[in-house]
Amino acid sequence: MKLRLSSCLVTIALLGLGPVCGMLYAQDDDPVIDSKPLSHWIKQLQSENRGFQLRAAQALSKAESNHVAKVIPSLMPLLKSERENDRFVAAQTLGNYGSPARAAVPELLPLLKGTQYERNRAAAAKALGQILKDAQPGEEVEKVTAAIVDAWGDKYEDVRRECVFALGMIGTSAKSCIPKLDERLNDAQPVRNAAAWTCGRMGRLAADKADKLISIMQGERYPQVDHFFAAAAVEALGKIGAVHANVVPNIVNRLESIGAGTAFHPQADGAAVRVCYLRGVNALERLGPDAASATSYLQRVISGNPYGDKERSLAIVNALGAIGPGAAEAIPTIQKIADAKPGSQDGSAVALQKAAVAAIEAIKKPASK
């Protein structure tokens, strides 16, 4: 009798827990994201109202990492939707998840074809770059690289730009695109800027692009308008490295011409000139000891009134520190910055003094053998 009673109690208890277990399972299957269940956002993502779609995409992009695995399978079917906006927002949202959305790569590839709207092709290329950012080499990456290279001949500039950026995002695993970057360096402005950036992402693998990037940096190709292209080129040179003896002297020459106001004809606006100059100094910093021949120039620039342009001086001091022992002749000049008592002790002045102290330590450090 007692045994039967116990069995009944267990059965009742299990029956009572049934709805709770079911509720827990349902919540796990339809997680709450930004105060609404996933199913709500997926439905809203397919709304005819563009604003509602955008709101849903924004909410899904905020999904916590433990929910992303549930969201991705719900988004992937939308890549095959007959509606343009569905495909577009799905590609964008998947791209925002980065590598966790790798399962979507095979579904994104067909969107690169010319049968889709151009913004869908651009969104697909961008998403592929985001998902495969810094991916390891492999068959899938090679397939994606080949597909994107095929697509970067698209007649729409935005598509070509996103294709070139995507391969730069993937990085050196997409090295098979390097021989074809020349044609994109001659493309429309946004595309060629992306191509210069992608050359930099390839590092020394893109060494054969150094001479072309030097001529771009010097303004020989687009001297009238493209100061940002010149900035992208010098940044790329810093990442590729001093692959021959002319790289550093050409960067210094460019900095000299910018300082003299002869770099752009007609002269670019002040903000653009500043971007070009600082990118050049940053490139020398990245080149490190290989930029030792730039020491005399860099020292000369900061020997006057280093606190007059603290941002420029900070960049130069950091570059000299990165050069290391090869910048020994600059120590007295840097020491004056470290010892100075500037009229204003704002954050930038303090940062400059700290950088000067650190640079002196780096320069005095014995060179590694």
Coordinates of C-alpha atoms in Angstrom, one line a residue:
M1 CA 0.0 0.0 0.0
K2 CA 2.8 2.4 1.0
L3 CA 4.7 1.5 -2.3
R4 CA 1.6 2.3 -4.4
L5 CA 1.1 5.6 -2.5
S6 CA 4.8 6.6 -3.1
S7 CA 4.4 5.8 -6.8
C8 CA 1.4 8.0 -7.1
L9 CA 3.1 10.9 -5.4
V10 CA 6.1 10.6 -7.8
T11 CA 3.8 10.6 -10.8
I12 CA 1.9 13.6 -9.5
A13 CA 5.2 15.4 -8.9
L14 CA 6.4 14.6 -12.4
L15 CA 3.1 15.7 -14.0
G16 CA 3.4 19.0 -12.1
L17 CA 6.9 19.6 -13.3
G18 CA 5.9 18.8 -16.9
P19 CA 4.7 22.4 -17.8
V20 CA 7.8 23.9 -16.1
C21 CA 10.2 21.6 -18.1
G22 CA 8.3 22.4 -21.3
M23 CA 8.5 26.1 -20.6
L24 CA 12.3 25.9 -20.0
Y25 CA 12.7 24.0 -23.2
A26 CA 10.6 26.6 -25.1
Q27 CA 12.6 29.5 -23.7
D28 CA 15.9 27.8 -24.7
D29 CA 14.5 27.1 -28.2
D30 CA 13.2 30.7 -28.5
P31 CA 15.6 32.8 -26.5
V32 CA 14.8 36.3 -25.4
I33 CA 16.9 38.9 -27.2
D34 CA 16.6 42.6 -26.3
S35 CA 13.4 41.9 -24.3
K36 CA 11.6 40.0 -27.1
P37 CA 11.8 36.3 -28.2
L38 CA 13.8 35.4 -31.2
S39 CA 10.7 34.4 -33.1
H40 CA 9.4 37.9 -32.7
W41 CA 12.5 39.4 -34.3
I42 CA 12.7 36.9 -37.1
K43 CA 9.1 37.7 -38.0
Q44 CA 9.7 41.4 -37.8
L45 CA 12.8 41.0 -40.0
Q46 CA 10.5 40.0 -42.8
S47 CA 8.2 43.0 -42.4
E48 CA 7.3 45.1 -45.4
N49 CA 8.3 48.1 -43.3
R50 CA 12.0 48.9 -43.8
G51 CA 12.2 50.6 -40.4
F52 CA 10.8 47.5 -38.6
Q53 CA 13.4 45.4 -40.5
L54 CA 16.2 47.7 -39.4
R55 CA 15.1 47.6 -35.8
A56 CA 14.9 43.8 -35.9
A57 CA 18.4 43.6 -37.4
Q58 CA 19.8 45.9 -34.8
A59 CA 18.2 43.8 -32.0
L60 CA 19.5 40.5 -33.4
S61 CA 23.0 42.0 -33.8
K62 CA 23.0 42.5 -30.0
A63 CA 22.3 38.8 -29.2
E64 CA 24.5 37.5 -26.5
S65 CA 27.1 34.9 -27.5
N66 CA 25.2 32.0 -26.0
H67 CA 22.2 32.9 -28.2
V68 CA 24.0 33.4 -31.5
A69 CA 24.0 29.7 -32.3
K70 CA 20.1 29.8 -32.2
V71 CA 19.9 32.9 -34.2
I72 CA 22.1 31.9 -37.2
P73 CA 19.9 28.9 -38.4
S74 CA 16.9 31.2 -38.2
L75 CA 18.5 33.8 -40.4
M76 CA 20.0 31.6 -43.0
P77 CA 16.7 30.7 -44.8
L78 CA 16.2 34.5 -45.4
L79 CA 19.2 34.5 -47.7
K80 CA 17.1 32.6 -50.2
S81 CA 14.0 34.8 -49.8
E82 CA 12.4 36.2 -52.9
R83 CA 12.4 39.7 -51.2
E84 CA 15.4 41.9 -51.7
N85 CA 15.3 43.4 -48.2
D86 CA 15.1 40.0 -46.5
R87 CA 18.4 38.9 -48.2
F88 CA 20.0 42.2 -47.5
V89 CA 19.3 42.4 -43.7
A90 CA 20.0 38.7 -43.3
A91 CA 23.5 39.1 -44.9
Q92 CA 24.2 42.2 -42.8
T93 CA 23.2 40.6 -39.5
L94 CA 25.1 37.3 -40.2
G95 CA 28.2 39.4 -41.0
N96 CA 28.0 41.2 -37.7
Y97 CA 28.3 37.9 -35.9
G98 CA 31.7 37.3 -37.5
S99 CA 33.3 33.8 -37.3
P100 CA 30.4 32.2 -35.3
A101 CA 28.3 32.6 -38.5
R102 CA 30.7 30.5 -40.6
A103 CA 28.0 27.9 -41.3
A104 CA 26.3 30.7 -43.5
V105 CA 29.3 30.9 -45.9
P106 CA 27.9 28.5 -48.5
E107 CA 24.6 30.3 -48.4
L108 CA 26.2 33.7 -48.8
L109 CA 28.3 32.8 -51.9
P110 CA 25.3 32.6 -54.3
L111 CA 24.5 36.2 -53.4
L112 CA 27.7 37.4 -55.1
K113 CA 26.3 36.5 -58.5
G114 CA 24.9 39.1 -60.9
T115 CA 21.3 37.9 -60.6
Q116 CA 21.0 39.7 -57.2
Y117 CA 20.5 43.4 -56.5
E118 CA 23.8 45.2 -56.3
R119 CA 23.4 46.1 -52.6
N120 CA 22.8 42.4 -51.8
R121 CA 26.0 41.5 -53.6
A122 CA 27.9 44.1 -51.6
A123 CA 26.3 43.0 -48.4
A124 CA 27.2 39.3 -49.1
A125 CA 30.9 40.2 -49.9
K126 CA 31.2 42.3 -46.7
A127 CA 29.6 39.5 -44.6
L128 CA 32.0 36.9 -46.1
G129 CA 35.0 39.2 -45.1
Q130 CA 33.6 39.7 -41.6
I131 CA 32.9 36.0 -41.0
L132 CA 36.3 34.8 -42.4
K133 CA 38.4 37.6 -40.9
D134 CA 41.9 36.3 -40.3
A135 CA 40.7 32.8 -41.1
Q136 CA 43.3 30.0 -41.4
P137 CA 44.0 28.8 -45.0
G138 CA 41.8 26.0 -46.3
E139 CA 39.7 24.8 -49.2
E140 CA 36.7 26.9 -48.1
V141 CA 38.7 30.1 -47.9
E142 CA 40.2 29.5 -51.3
K143 CA 36.7 28.9 -52.7
V144 CA 35.5 32.2 -51.2
T145 CA 38.6 34.1 -52.4
A146 CA 38.1 32.9 -56.0
A147 CA 34.4 33.8 -55.9
I148 CA 35.1 37.3 -54.5
V149 CA 37.8 37.9 -57.1
D150 CA 35.3 36.9 -59.8
A151 CA 32.8 39.3 -58.3
W152 CA 35.1 42.3 -58.0
G153 CA 34.7 43.0 -61.7
D154 CA 31.1 44.0 -60.9
K155 CA 29.9 47.0 -62.8
Y156 CA 28.8 48.6 -59.5
E157 CA 31.5 50.5 -57.6
D158 CA 30.1 49.6 -54.1
V159 CA 30.2 45.9 -54.9
R160 CA 33.8 46.1 -56.1
R161 CA 34.8 48.1 -53.0
E162 CA 33.2 45.6 -50.6
C163 CA 34.8 42.7 -52.5
V164 CA 38.3 44.2 -52.2
F165 CA 37.7 45.0 -48.5
A166 CA 36.5 41.5 -47.9
L167 CA 39.7 39.9 -49.1
G168 CA 41.7 42.3 -47.0
M169 CA 39.6 41.3 -44.0
I170 CA 40.3 37.6 -44.7
G171 CA 44.0 38.5 -44.8
T172 CA 47.0 36.5 -45.9
S173 CA 44.9 33.3 -46.4
A174 CA 43.4 35.2 -49.4
K175 CA 46.9 35.7 -50.9
S176 CA 45.8 34.3 -54.3
C177 CA 44.1 37.7 -54.9
I178 CA 47.4 39.6 -54.7
P179 CA 48.4 39.4 -58.5
K180 CA 45.0 40.9 -59.4
L181 CA 45.1 43.8 -57.0
D182 CA 46.8 46.0 -59.6
E183 CA 43.6 46.4 -61.6
R184 CA 41.8 47.5 -58.4
L185 CA 44.5 50.0 -57.5
N186 CA 43.5 51.7 -60.8
D187 CA 39.8 51.6 -60.1
A188 CA 37.4 54.4 -58.8
Q189 CA 38.5 56.2 -55.7
P190 CA 36.7 54.1 -53.0
V191 CA 37.8 50.9 -54.7
R192 CA 41.4 51.9 -55.1
N193 CA 41.5 53.1 -51.4
A194 CA 40.2 49.7 -50.4
A195 CA 42.8 48.0 -52.6
A196 CA 45.7 49.9 -51.0
W197 CA 44.4 48.8 -47.6
T198 CA 44.2 45.2 -48.7
C199 CA 47.8 45.4 -49.9
G200 CA 48.7 46.4 -46.4
R201 CA 46.7 43.5 -44.9
M202 CA 48.8 41.1 -47.0
G203 CA 52.0 42.3 -45.5
R204 CA 55.2 41.2 -47.1
L205 CA 53.3 38.9 -49.4
A206 CA 52.4 42.1 -51.3
A207 CA 56.1 43.2 -51.6
D208 CA 55.8 43.5 -55.4
K209 CA 53.2 46.3 -54.9
A210 CA 55.7 48.5 -53.1
D211 CA 56.8 50.5 -56.1
K212 CA 53.3 51.1 -57.3
L213 CA 52.3 52.2 -53.8
I214 CA 55.3 54.6 -53.6
S215 CA 54.2 56.3 -56.8
I216 CA 50.6 56.6 -55.5
M217 CA 51.9 58.0 -52.2
Q218 CA 54.0 60.6 -54.1
G219 CA 50.9 61.7 -56.0
E220 CA 52.2 60.6 -59.3
R221 CA 48.9 58.9 -60.3
Y222 CA 46.2 61.1 -58.9
P223 CA 47.9 64.3 -57.9
Q224 CA 44.9 66.5 -58.2
V225 CA 42.4 65.1 -55.8
D226 CA 43.4 61.8 -54.1
H227 CA 45.1 62.7 -50.9
F228 CA 43.3 60.0 -49.0
F229 CA 44.6 57.4 -51.6
A230 CA 48.1 58.7 -50.9
A231 CA 47.4 58.2 -47.1
A232 CA 46.2 54.7 -47.7
A233 CA 49.3 53.9 -49.8
V234 CA 51.8 55.1 -47.2
E235 CA 49.9 53.1 -44.5
A236 CA 50.2 50.0 -46.7
L237 CA 53.9 50.5 -47.2
G238 CA 54.3 50.6 -43.4
K239 CA 52.6 47.2 -43.1
I240 CA 54.3 45.6 -46.1
G241 CA 57.7 46.7 -44.8
A242 CA 61.0 48.2 -46.1
V243 CA 61.2 45.6 -48.8
H244 CA 63.9 47.7 -50.6
A245 CA 66.2 50.6 -49.9
N246 CA 63.9 53.2 -51.5
V247 CA 60.9 52.8 -49.2
V248 CA 62.0 54.8 -46.2
P249 CA 63.6 57.7 -48.3
N250 CA 60.4 58.0 -50.3
I251 CA 58.2 58.2 -47.1
V252 CA 60.5 60.9 -45.7
N253 CA 60.4 62.8 -49.0
R254 CA 56.6 62.7 -48.9
L255 CA 56.6 64.0 -45.3
E256 CA 59.0 66.8 -46.4
S257 CA 56.7 67.9 -49.2
I258 CA 53.6 67.8 -47.0
G259 CA 55.4 70.0 -44.4
A260 CA 56.5 72.4 -47.2
G261 CA 53.0 72.6 -48.5
T262 CA 53.9 71.3 -51.9
A263 CA 52.4 67.8 -51.7
F264 CA 49.0 68.4 -53.3
H265 CA 48.0 70.6 -56.2
P266 CA 45.6 72.1 -55.6
Q267 CA 46.4 72.1 -51.9
A268 CA 44.2 69.7 -49.9
D269 CA 42.2 70.9 -46.9
G270 CA 44.1 70.9 -43.6
A271 CA 42.4 67.8 -42.2
A272 CA 43.4 65.7 -45.3
V273 CA 47.0 67.0 -45.1
R274 CA 47.2 66.1 -41.5
V275 CA 45.9 62.5 -42.1
C276 CA 48.5 62.0 -44.8
Y277 CA 51.3 63.3 -42.6
L278 CA 50.4 61.3 -39.5
R279 CA 49.9 58.1 -41.6
G280 CA 53.4 58.6 -42.9
V281 CA 54.9 59.0 -39.5
N282 CA 52.9 56.0 -38.3
A283 CA 54.3 54.0 -41.2
L284 CA 57.9 54.8 -40.1
E285 CA 57.0 53.7 -36.6
R286 CA 55.7 50.4 -37.9
L287 CA 58.9 49.9 -39.9
G288 CA 60.8 50.2 -36.7
P289 CA 64.6 49.7 -36.9
D290 CA 64.4 49.6 -40.7
A291 CA 63.4 53.3 -40.6
A292 CA 66.7 54.4 -39.0
S293 CA 67.6 56.6 -42.0
A294 CA 64.5 58.8 -41.1
T295 CA 66.0 59.8 -37.7
S296 CA 67.6 63.1 -38.8
Y297 CA 64.4 64.3 -40.4
L298 CA 62.2 63.3 -37.5
Q299 CA 64.5 64.9 -35.0
R300 CA 64.6 68.1 -36.9
V301 CA 60.8 68.4 -36.9
I302 CA 60.5 68.1 -33.1
S303 CA 63.5 70.2 -32.3
G304 CA 61.7 73.5 -32.5
N305 CA 58.5 73.8 -30.5
P306 CA 57.3 70.2 -29.9
Y307 CA 54.5 71.3 -27.7
G308 CA 53.1 73.5 -30.5
D309 CA 51.7 70.4 -32.2
K310 CA 51.5 67.8 -29.6
E311 CA 49.8 65.2 -31.7
R312 CA 52.5 65.3 -34.4
S313 CA 55.2 65.3 -31.8
L314 CA 53.8 62.3 -30.1
A315 CA 53.6 60.4 -33.3
I316 CA 57.3 61.3 -34.1
V317 CA 58.5 60.4 -30.6
N318 CA 56.8 57.1 -30.8
A319 CA 58.4 56.4 -34.2
L320 CA 61.9 57.3 -32.9
G321 CA 61.3 54.9 -30.0
A322 CA 60.3 52.1 -32.4
I323 CA 63.4 52.7 -34.4
G324 CA 65.4 51.9 -31.3
P325 CA 69.2 52.2 -31.0
G326 CA 69.4 53.4 -34.6
A327 CA 67.8 56.7 -33.4
A328 CA 70.5 57.4 -30.9
E329 CA 71.3 60.8 -32.3
A330 CA 67.8 62.0 -31.4
I331 CA 68.2 61.3 -27.6
P332 CA 69.2 64.9 -26.7
T333 CA 66.2 66.3 -28.6
I334 CA 63.8 63.8 -27.0
Q335 CA 65.3 64.5 -23.6
K336 CA 64.4 68.1 -23.9
I337 CA 60.8 67.1 -24.4
A338 CA 60.9 64.8 -21.4
D339 CA 62.4 67.6 -19.2
A340 CA 60.3 70.5 -20.5
K341 CA 57.7 72.3 -18.4
P342 CA 55.0 73.1 -21.0
G343 CA 52.7 76.0 -20.3
S344 CA 49.7 73.6 -20.3
Q345 CA 49.8 70.3 -18.4
D346 CA 46.8 68.9 -20.2
G347 CA 46.4 65.2 -21.0
S348 CA 48.2 65.4 -24.3
A349 CA 51.2 67.2 -22.8
V350 CA 51.5 64.5 -20.2
A351 CA 51.2 61.8 -22.8
L352 CA 54.0 63.4 -24.9
Q353 CA 56.3 63.5 -21.9
K354 CA 55.6 59.9 -21.0
A355 CA 56.2 58.9 -24.6
A356 CA 59.5 60.8 -24.6
V357 CA 60.7 58.9 -21.5
A358 CA 59.7 55.6 -23.0
A359 CA 61.4 56.4 -26.3
I360 CA 64.7 57.2 -24.6
E361 CA 64.5 53.9 -22.8
A362 CA 63.8 52.0 -26.0
I363 CA 66.6 53.8 -27.9
K364 CA 69.2 53.1 -25.1
K365 CA 68.2 49.4 -24.9
P366 CA 70.9 47.3 -26.5
A367 CA 70.0 46.0 -30.0
S368 CA 69.1 42.4 -30.0
K369 CA 71.6 40.2 -31.9

